[in-house]
C-alpha positions as a Python dict, from the first residue, in 0.01 Angstrom:
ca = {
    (1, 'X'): (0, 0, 0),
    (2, 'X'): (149, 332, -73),
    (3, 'X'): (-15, 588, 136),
    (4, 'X'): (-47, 951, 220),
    (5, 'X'): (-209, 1187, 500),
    (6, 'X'): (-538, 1299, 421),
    (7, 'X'): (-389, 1638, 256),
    (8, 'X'): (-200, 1395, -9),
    (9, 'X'): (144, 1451, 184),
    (10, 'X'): (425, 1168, 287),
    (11, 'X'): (350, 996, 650),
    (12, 'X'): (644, 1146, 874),
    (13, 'X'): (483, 1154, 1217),
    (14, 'X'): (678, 767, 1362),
    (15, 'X'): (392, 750, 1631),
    (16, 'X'): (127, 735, 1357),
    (17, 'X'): (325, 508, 1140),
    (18, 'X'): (443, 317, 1440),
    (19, 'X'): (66, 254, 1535),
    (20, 'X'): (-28, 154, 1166),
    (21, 'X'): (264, -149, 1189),
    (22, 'X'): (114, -264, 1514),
    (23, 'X'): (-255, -267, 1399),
    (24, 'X'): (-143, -474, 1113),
    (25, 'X'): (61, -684, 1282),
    (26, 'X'): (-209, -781, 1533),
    (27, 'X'): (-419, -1051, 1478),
    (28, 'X'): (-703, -959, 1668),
    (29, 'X'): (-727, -581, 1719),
    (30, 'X'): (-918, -436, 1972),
    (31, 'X'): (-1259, -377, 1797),
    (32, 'X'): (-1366, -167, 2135),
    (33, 'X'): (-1279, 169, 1998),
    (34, 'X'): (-1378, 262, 2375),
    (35, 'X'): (-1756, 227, 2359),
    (36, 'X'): (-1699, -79, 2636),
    (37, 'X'): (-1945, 26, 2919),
    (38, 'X'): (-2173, 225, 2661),
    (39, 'X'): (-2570, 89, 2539),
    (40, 'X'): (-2550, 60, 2103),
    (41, 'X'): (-2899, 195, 1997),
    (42, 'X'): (-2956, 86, 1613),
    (43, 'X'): (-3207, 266, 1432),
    (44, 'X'): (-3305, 278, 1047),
    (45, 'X'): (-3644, 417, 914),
    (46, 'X'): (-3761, 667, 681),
    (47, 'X'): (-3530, 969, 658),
    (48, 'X'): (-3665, 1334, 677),
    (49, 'X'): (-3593, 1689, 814),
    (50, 'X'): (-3627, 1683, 1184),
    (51, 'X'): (-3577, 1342, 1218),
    (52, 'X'): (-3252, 1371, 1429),
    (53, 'X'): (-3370, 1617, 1597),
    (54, 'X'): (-3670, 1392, 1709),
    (55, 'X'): (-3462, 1125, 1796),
    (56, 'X'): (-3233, 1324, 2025),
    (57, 'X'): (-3494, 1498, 2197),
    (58, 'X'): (-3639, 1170, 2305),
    (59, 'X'): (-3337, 1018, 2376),
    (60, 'X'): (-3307, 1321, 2622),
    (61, 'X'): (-3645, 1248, 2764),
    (62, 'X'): (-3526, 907, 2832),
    (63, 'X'): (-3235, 1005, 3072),
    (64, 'X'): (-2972, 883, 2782),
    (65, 'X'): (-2695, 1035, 2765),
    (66, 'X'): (-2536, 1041, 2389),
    (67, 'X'): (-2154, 964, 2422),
    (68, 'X'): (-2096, 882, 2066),
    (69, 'X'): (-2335, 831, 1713),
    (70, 'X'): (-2282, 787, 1325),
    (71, 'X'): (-2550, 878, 1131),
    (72, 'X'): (-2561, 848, 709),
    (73, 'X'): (-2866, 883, 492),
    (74, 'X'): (-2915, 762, 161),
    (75, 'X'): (-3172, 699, -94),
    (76, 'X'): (-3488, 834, 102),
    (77, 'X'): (-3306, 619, 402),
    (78, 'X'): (-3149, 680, 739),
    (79, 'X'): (-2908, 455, 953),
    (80, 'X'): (-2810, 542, 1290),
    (81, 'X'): (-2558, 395, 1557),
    (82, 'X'): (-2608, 591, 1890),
    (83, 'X'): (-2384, 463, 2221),
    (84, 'X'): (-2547, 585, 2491),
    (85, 'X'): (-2514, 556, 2888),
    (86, 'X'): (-2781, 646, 3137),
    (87, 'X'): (-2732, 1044, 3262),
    (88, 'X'): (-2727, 1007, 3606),
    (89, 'X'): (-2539, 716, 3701),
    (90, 'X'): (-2286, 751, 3344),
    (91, 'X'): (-2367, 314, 3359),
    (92, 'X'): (-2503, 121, 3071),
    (93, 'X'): (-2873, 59, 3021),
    (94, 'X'): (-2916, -299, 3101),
    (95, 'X'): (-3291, -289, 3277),
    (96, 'X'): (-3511, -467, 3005),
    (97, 'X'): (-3865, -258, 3070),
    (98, 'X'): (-3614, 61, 3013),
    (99, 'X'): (-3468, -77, 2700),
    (100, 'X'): (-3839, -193, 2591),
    (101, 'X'): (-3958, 202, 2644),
    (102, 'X'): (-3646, 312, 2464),
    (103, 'X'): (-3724, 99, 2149),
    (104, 'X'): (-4067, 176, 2108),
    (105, 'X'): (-4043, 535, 2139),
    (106, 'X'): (-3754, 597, 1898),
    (107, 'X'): (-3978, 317, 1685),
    (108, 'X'): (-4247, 557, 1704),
    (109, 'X'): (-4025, 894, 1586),
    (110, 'X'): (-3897, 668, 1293),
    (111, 'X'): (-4252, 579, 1222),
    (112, 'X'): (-4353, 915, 1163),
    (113, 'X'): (-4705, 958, 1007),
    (114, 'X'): (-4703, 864, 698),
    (115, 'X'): (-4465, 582, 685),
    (116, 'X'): (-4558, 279, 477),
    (117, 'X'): (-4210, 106, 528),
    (118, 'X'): (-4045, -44, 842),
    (119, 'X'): (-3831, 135, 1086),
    (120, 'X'): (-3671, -59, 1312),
    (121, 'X'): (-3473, -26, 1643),
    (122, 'X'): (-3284, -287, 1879),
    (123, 'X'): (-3041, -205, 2150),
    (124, 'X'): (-2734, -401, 2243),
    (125, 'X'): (-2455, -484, 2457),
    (126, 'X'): (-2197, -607, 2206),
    (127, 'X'): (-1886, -374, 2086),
    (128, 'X'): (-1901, -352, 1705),
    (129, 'X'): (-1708, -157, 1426),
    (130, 'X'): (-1950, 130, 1406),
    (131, 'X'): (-1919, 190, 977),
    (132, 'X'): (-1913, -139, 898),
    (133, 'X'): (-2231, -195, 1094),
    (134, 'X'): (-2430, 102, 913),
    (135, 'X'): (-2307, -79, 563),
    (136, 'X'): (-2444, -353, 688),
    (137, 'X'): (-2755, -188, 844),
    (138, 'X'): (-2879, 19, 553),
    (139, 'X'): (-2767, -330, 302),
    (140, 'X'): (-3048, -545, 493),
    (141, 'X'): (-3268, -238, 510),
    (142, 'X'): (-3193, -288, 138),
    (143, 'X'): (-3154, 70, 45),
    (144, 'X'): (-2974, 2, -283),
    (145, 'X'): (-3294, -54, -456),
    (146, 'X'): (-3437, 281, -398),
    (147, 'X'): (-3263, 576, -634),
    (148, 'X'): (-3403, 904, -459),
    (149, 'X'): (-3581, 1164, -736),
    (150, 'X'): (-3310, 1385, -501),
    (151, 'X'): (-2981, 1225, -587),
    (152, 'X'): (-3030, 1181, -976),
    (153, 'X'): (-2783, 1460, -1055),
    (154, 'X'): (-2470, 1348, -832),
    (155, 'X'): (-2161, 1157, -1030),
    (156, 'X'): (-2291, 808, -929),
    (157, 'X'): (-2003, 551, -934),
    (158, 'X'): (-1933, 332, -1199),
    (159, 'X'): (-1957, -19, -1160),
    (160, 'X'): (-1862, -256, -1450),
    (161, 'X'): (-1871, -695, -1329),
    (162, 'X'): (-1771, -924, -1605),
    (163, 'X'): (-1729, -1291, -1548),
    (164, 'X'): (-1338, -1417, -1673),
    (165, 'X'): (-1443, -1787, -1701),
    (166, 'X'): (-1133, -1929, -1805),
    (167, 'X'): (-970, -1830, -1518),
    (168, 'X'): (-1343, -1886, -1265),
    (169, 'X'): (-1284, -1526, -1151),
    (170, 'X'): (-1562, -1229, -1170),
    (171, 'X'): (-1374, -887, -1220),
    (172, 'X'): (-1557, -605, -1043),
    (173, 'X'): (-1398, -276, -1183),
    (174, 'X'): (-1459, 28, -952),
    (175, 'X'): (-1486, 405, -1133),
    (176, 'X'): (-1550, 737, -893),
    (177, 'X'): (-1471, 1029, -714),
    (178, 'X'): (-1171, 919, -489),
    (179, 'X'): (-1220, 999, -86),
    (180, 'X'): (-1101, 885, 247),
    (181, 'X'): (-1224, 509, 379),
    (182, 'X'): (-1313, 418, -20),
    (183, 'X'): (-1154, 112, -17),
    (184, 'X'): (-1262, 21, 317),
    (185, 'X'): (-1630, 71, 210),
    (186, 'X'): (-1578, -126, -92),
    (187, 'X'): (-1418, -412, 68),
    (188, 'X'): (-1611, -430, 370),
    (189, 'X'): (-1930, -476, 110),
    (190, 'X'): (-1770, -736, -82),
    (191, 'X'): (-1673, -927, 243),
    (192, 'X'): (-2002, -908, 398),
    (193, 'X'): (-2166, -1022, 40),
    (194, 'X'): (-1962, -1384, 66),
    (195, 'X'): (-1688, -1285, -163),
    (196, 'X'): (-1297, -1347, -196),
    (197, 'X'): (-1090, -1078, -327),
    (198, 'X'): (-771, -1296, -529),
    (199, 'X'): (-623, -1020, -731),
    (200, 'X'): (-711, -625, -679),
    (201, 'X'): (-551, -299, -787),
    (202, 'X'): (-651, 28, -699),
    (203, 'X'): (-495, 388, -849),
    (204, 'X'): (-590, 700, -778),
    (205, 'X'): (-531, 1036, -1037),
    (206, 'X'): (-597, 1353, -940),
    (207, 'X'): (-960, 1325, -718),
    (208, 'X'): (-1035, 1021, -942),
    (209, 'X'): (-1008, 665, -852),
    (210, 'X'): (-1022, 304, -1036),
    (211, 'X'): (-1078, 6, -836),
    (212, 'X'): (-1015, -362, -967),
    (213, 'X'): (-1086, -667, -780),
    (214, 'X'): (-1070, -1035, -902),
    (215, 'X'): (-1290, -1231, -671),
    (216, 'X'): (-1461, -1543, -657),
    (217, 'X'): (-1756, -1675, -398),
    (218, 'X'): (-1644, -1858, -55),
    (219, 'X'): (-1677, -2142, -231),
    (220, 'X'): (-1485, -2037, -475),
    (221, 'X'): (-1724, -2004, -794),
    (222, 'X'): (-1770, -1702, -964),
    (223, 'X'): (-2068, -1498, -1005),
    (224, 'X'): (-2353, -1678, -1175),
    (225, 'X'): (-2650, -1499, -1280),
    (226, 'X'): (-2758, -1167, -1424),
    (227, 'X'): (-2933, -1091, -1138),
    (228, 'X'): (-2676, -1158, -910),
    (229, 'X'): (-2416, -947, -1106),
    (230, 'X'): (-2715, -662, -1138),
    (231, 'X'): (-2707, -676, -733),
    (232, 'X'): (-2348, -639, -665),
    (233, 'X'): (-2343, -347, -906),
    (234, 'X'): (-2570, -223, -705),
    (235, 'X'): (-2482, -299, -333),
    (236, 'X'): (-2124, -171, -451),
    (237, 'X'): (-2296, 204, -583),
    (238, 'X'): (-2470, 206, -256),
    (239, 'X'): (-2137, 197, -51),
    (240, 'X'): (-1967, 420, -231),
    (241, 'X'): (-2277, 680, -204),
    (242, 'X'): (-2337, 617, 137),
    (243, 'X'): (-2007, 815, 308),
    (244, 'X'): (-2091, 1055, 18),
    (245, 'X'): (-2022, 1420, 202),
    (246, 'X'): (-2362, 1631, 45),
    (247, 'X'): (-2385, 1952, 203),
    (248, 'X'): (-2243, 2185, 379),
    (249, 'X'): (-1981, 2052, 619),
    (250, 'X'): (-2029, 2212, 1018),
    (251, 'X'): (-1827, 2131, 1290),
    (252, 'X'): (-1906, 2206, 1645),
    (253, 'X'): (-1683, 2191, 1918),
    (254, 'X'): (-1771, 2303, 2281),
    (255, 'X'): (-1810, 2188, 2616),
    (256, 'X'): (-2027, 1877, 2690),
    (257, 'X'): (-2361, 1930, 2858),
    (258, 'X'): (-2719, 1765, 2879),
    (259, 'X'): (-2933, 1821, 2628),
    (260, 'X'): (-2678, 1979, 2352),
    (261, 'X'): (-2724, 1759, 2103),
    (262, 'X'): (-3111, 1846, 2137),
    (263, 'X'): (-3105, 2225, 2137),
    (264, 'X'): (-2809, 2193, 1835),
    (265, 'X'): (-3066, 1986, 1635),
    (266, 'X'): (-3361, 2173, 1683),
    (267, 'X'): (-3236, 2495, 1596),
    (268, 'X'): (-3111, 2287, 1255),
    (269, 'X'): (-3495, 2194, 1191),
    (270, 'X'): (-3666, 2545, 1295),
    (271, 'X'): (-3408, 2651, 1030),
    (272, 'X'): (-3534, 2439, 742),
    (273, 'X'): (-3233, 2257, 752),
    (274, 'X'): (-3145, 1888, 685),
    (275, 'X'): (-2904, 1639, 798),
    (276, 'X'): (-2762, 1427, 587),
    (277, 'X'): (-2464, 1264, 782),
    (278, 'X'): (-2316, 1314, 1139),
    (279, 'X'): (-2030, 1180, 1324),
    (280, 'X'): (-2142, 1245, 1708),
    (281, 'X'): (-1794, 1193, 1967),
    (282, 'X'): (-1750, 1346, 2333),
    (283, 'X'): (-1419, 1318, 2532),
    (284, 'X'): (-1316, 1482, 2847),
    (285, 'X'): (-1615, 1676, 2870),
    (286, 'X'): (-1600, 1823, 2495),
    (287, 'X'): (-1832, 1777, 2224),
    (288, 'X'): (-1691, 1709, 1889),
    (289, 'X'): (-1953, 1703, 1599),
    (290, 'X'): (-2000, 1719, 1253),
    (291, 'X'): (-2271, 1783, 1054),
    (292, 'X'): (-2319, 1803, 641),
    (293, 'X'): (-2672, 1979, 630),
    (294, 'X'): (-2891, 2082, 265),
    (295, 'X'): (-3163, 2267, 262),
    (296, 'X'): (-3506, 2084, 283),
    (297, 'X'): (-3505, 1970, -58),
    (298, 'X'): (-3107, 1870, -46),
    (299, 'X'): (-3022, 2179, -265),
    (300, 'X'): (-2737, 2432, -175),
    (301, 'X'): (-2795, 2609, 169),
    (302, 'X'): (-2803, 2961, 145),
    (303, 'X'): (-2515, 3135, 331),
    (304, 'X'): (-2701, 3378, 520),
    (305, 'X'): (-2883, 3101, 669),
    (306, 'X'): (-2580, 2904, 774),
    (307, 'X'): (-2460, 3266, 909),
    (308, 'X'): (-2776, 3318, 1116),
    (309, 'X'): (-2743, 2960, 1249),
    (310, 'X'): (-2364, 3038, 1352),
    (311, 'X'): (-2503, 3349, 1580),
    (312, 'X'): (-2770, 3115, 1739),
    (313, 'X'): (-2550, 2867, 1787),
    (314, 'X'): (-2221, 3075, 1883),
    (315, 'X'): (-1999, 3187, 1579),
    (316, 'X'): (-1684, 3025, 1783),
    (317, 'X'): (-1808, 2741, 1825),
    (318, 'X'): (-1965, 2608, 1515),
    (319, 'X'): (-1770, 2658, 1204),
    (320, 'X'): (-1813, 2590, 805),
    (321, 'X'): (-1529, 2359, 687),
    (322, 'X'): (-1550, 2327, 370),
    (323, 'X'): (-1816, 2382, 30),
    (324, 'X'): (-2024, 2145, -44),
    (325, 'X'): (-2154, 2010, -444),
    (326, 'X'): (-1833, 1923, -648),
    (327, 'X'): (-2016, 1644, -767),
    (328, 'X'): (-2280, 1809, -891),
    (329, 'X'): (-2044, 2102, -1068),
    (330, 'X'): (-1839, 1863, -1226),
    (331, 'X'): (-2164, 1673, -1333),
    (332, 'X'): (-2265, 1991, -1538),
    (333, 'X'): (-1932, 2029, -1732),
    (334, 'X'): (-1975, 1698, -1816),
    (335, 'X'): (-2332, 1745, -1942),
    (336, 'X'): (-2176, 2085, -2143),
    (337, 'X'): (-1915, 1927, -2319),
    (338, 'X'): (-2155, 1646, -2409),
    (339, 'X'): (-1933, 1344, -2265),
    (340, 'X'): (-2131, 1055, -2029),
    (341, 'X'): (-1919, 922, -1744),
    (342, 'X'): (-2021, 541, -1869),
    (343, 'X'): (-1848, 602, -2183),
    (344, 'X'): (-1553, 804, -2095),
    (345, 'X'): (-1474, 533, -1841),
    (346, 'X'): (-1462, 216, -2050),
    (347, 'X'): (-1151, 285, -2250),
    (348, 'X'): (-970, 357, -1871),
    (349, 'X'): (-1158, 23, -1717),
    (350, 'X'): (-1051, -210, -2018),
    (351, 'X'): (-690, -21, -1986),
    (352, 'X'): (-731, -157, -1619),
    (353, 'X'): (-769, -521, -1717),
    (354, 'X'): (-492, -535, -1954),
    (355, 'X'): (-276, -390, -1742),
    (356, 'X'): (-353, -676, -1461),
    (357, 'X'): (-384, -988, -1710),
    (358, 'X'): (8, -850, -1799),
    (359, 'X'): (84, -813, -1429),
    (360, 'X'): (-8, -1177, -1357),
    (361, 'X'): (152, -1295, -1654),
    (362, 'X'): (-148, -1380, -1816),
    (363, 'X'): (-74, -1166, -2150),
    (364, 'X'): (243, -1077, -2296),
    (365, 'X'): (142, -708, -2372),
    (366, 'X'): (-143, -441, -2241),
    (367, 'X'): (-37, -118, -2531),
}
């Protein structure tokens, strides 16, 4: 793996690379990621503005304290894991007619009024990895199947699956916007879909990045079917989306106290705002959050409204990070210049697989 910080420059801190070394090195590594002690509340239902808002608020009610919560939307769906301990005692919520109340409460806010689908909640004891779980949450929730009206103009990956059957692999090749934990999304879903990865190759050039991966079932068959092929295309979209930063980027940093996440929240809704992904952490008694937030209709907030939400909220303590809608700019050059993303990207995927076939000695020549 050759790797870089996430501003593209050369690892020289030893302590980081130091700690990379021993993570790989071990062969069980401490999944804990210090939520031991803490209550794992896992919600998915409908998504809408407010809804977070409405969860924390009753969460609040409850006497639950929120210590640390992921939350990503996509497709018309939200996934939430929310580790929570009990505000007065700071212990986990173990009493069963508590955790009962808890559930159907938060069952009810995912409900809403109007909801046709499921929304589901459970609460547990057991230490996960918190991203893999919301893959896996919003994949059984089956969100892949749903394209959102909403999303049609972002630069969807590009996912191309052929079957190489005189060598019983399937080659998934991988086409999008490159970003932080990529390949950790796309593995993760391959993994948790029963499949082997033999051969892979991944480049990145400029923000782009092209993903190749040779894999085969457990059992070591390739893929079979249309429809099976049709589904990994899309399970594989879905977890690239997923992480997908829309909005406006906010971060909030200030001291820890009851009910923050509440008032925070709140002022978000009475603002017309929505929340499409949050990242929820506290440690010695500071809150560190991050919020991407559209407008109600997932268009470009207007930046007197993110200026009057600074003043509510205290200009020094929640600030704008970075623009939001790249995807969508770039989408319109695209559209200008007349050029489609499926066919500027098949000369650059078949480059791909004649450049491995040569790497594995498979073909004397990939010009």
């Amino acid at each position: 793996f050759h790797v870089t910080d996430l501003n593209g420059n050369k690892l020289t801190d030893e302590s980081v690379i130091s700690y990379i070394e021993q993570s790989l090195e071990t062969t069980y590594p401490d999944k804990s990621l210090g939520f031991n002690g803490l209550t794992a509340l896992e919600l998915t239902g409908t998504d809408r503005v407010g809804l977070l808002s409405e969860v924390f608020a009753v969460l609040a009610e409850l006497q639950c304290n929120v210590v640390d919560a992921k939350v990503w939307t996509h497709n018309g769906r939200i996934a939430s894991l929310i580790y929570v301990k009990d505000c007065n005692s700071g212990s986990p919520i173990e009493d069963s007619r508590r955790i009962d109340r808890i559930e159907a409460r938060l069952r009810n806010v995912l409900r809403g009024d109007n909801d046709i689908r499921s929304a589901r909640t459970s609460v547990s004891m057991a230490v996960t990895h918190t991203e893999r779980r919301l893959h896996q949450m919003m994949s059984a929730d089956r969100d892949y199947e749903r394209k959102s009206d909403l999303q049609c103009w972002t630069d969807s990956p590009v996912v191309n699956v052929q079957n190489w059957t005189e060598r019983g692999y399937s080659v998934v090749n991988v086409q999008c916007e490159d970003r932080p934990k990529l390949l950790f999304d796309v593995v993760c879903t391959l993994t948790d879909m029963e499949y082997v990865v033999f051969h892979a190759s991944i480049n990145t050039t400029g923000d782009k990045a092209y993903l190749e991966f040779y894999i085969r079932h457990t059992d070591g068959t390739p893929i079979s079917s249309e429809p099976e092929r049709h589904r990994l295309i899309q399970c594989l979209q879905a977890a690239i989306e997923r992480r997908a930063s829309e909005g406006i980027r906010l971060e909030l940093c200030t001291s820890d106290r009851q009910g923050l996440l509440t008032d925070v929240t709140r002022t978000f809704r009475e603002n017309g705002l929505n929340v499409t992904r949050a990242e929820i952490s506290t440690a010695m008694g500071v809150a560190m959050n991050v919020f991407h937030v559209t407008d109600a209709t997932r268009n470009l907030v207007d930046p007197k409204s993110i200026e009057s939400l600074r003043q509510k909220i205290g200009l020094g303590n929640l600030k704008v990070k970075e623009l939001p809608f790249r995807h969508h700019q770039m989408a319109e050059r695209q559209d200008e210049h007349g050029i489609g993303v499926g066919g500027a990207v098949l000369l650059s995927l078949g480059s791909l697989v004649r450049k491995n076939l040569y790497n594995l000695g498979l073909i004397k020549s990939y010009s």
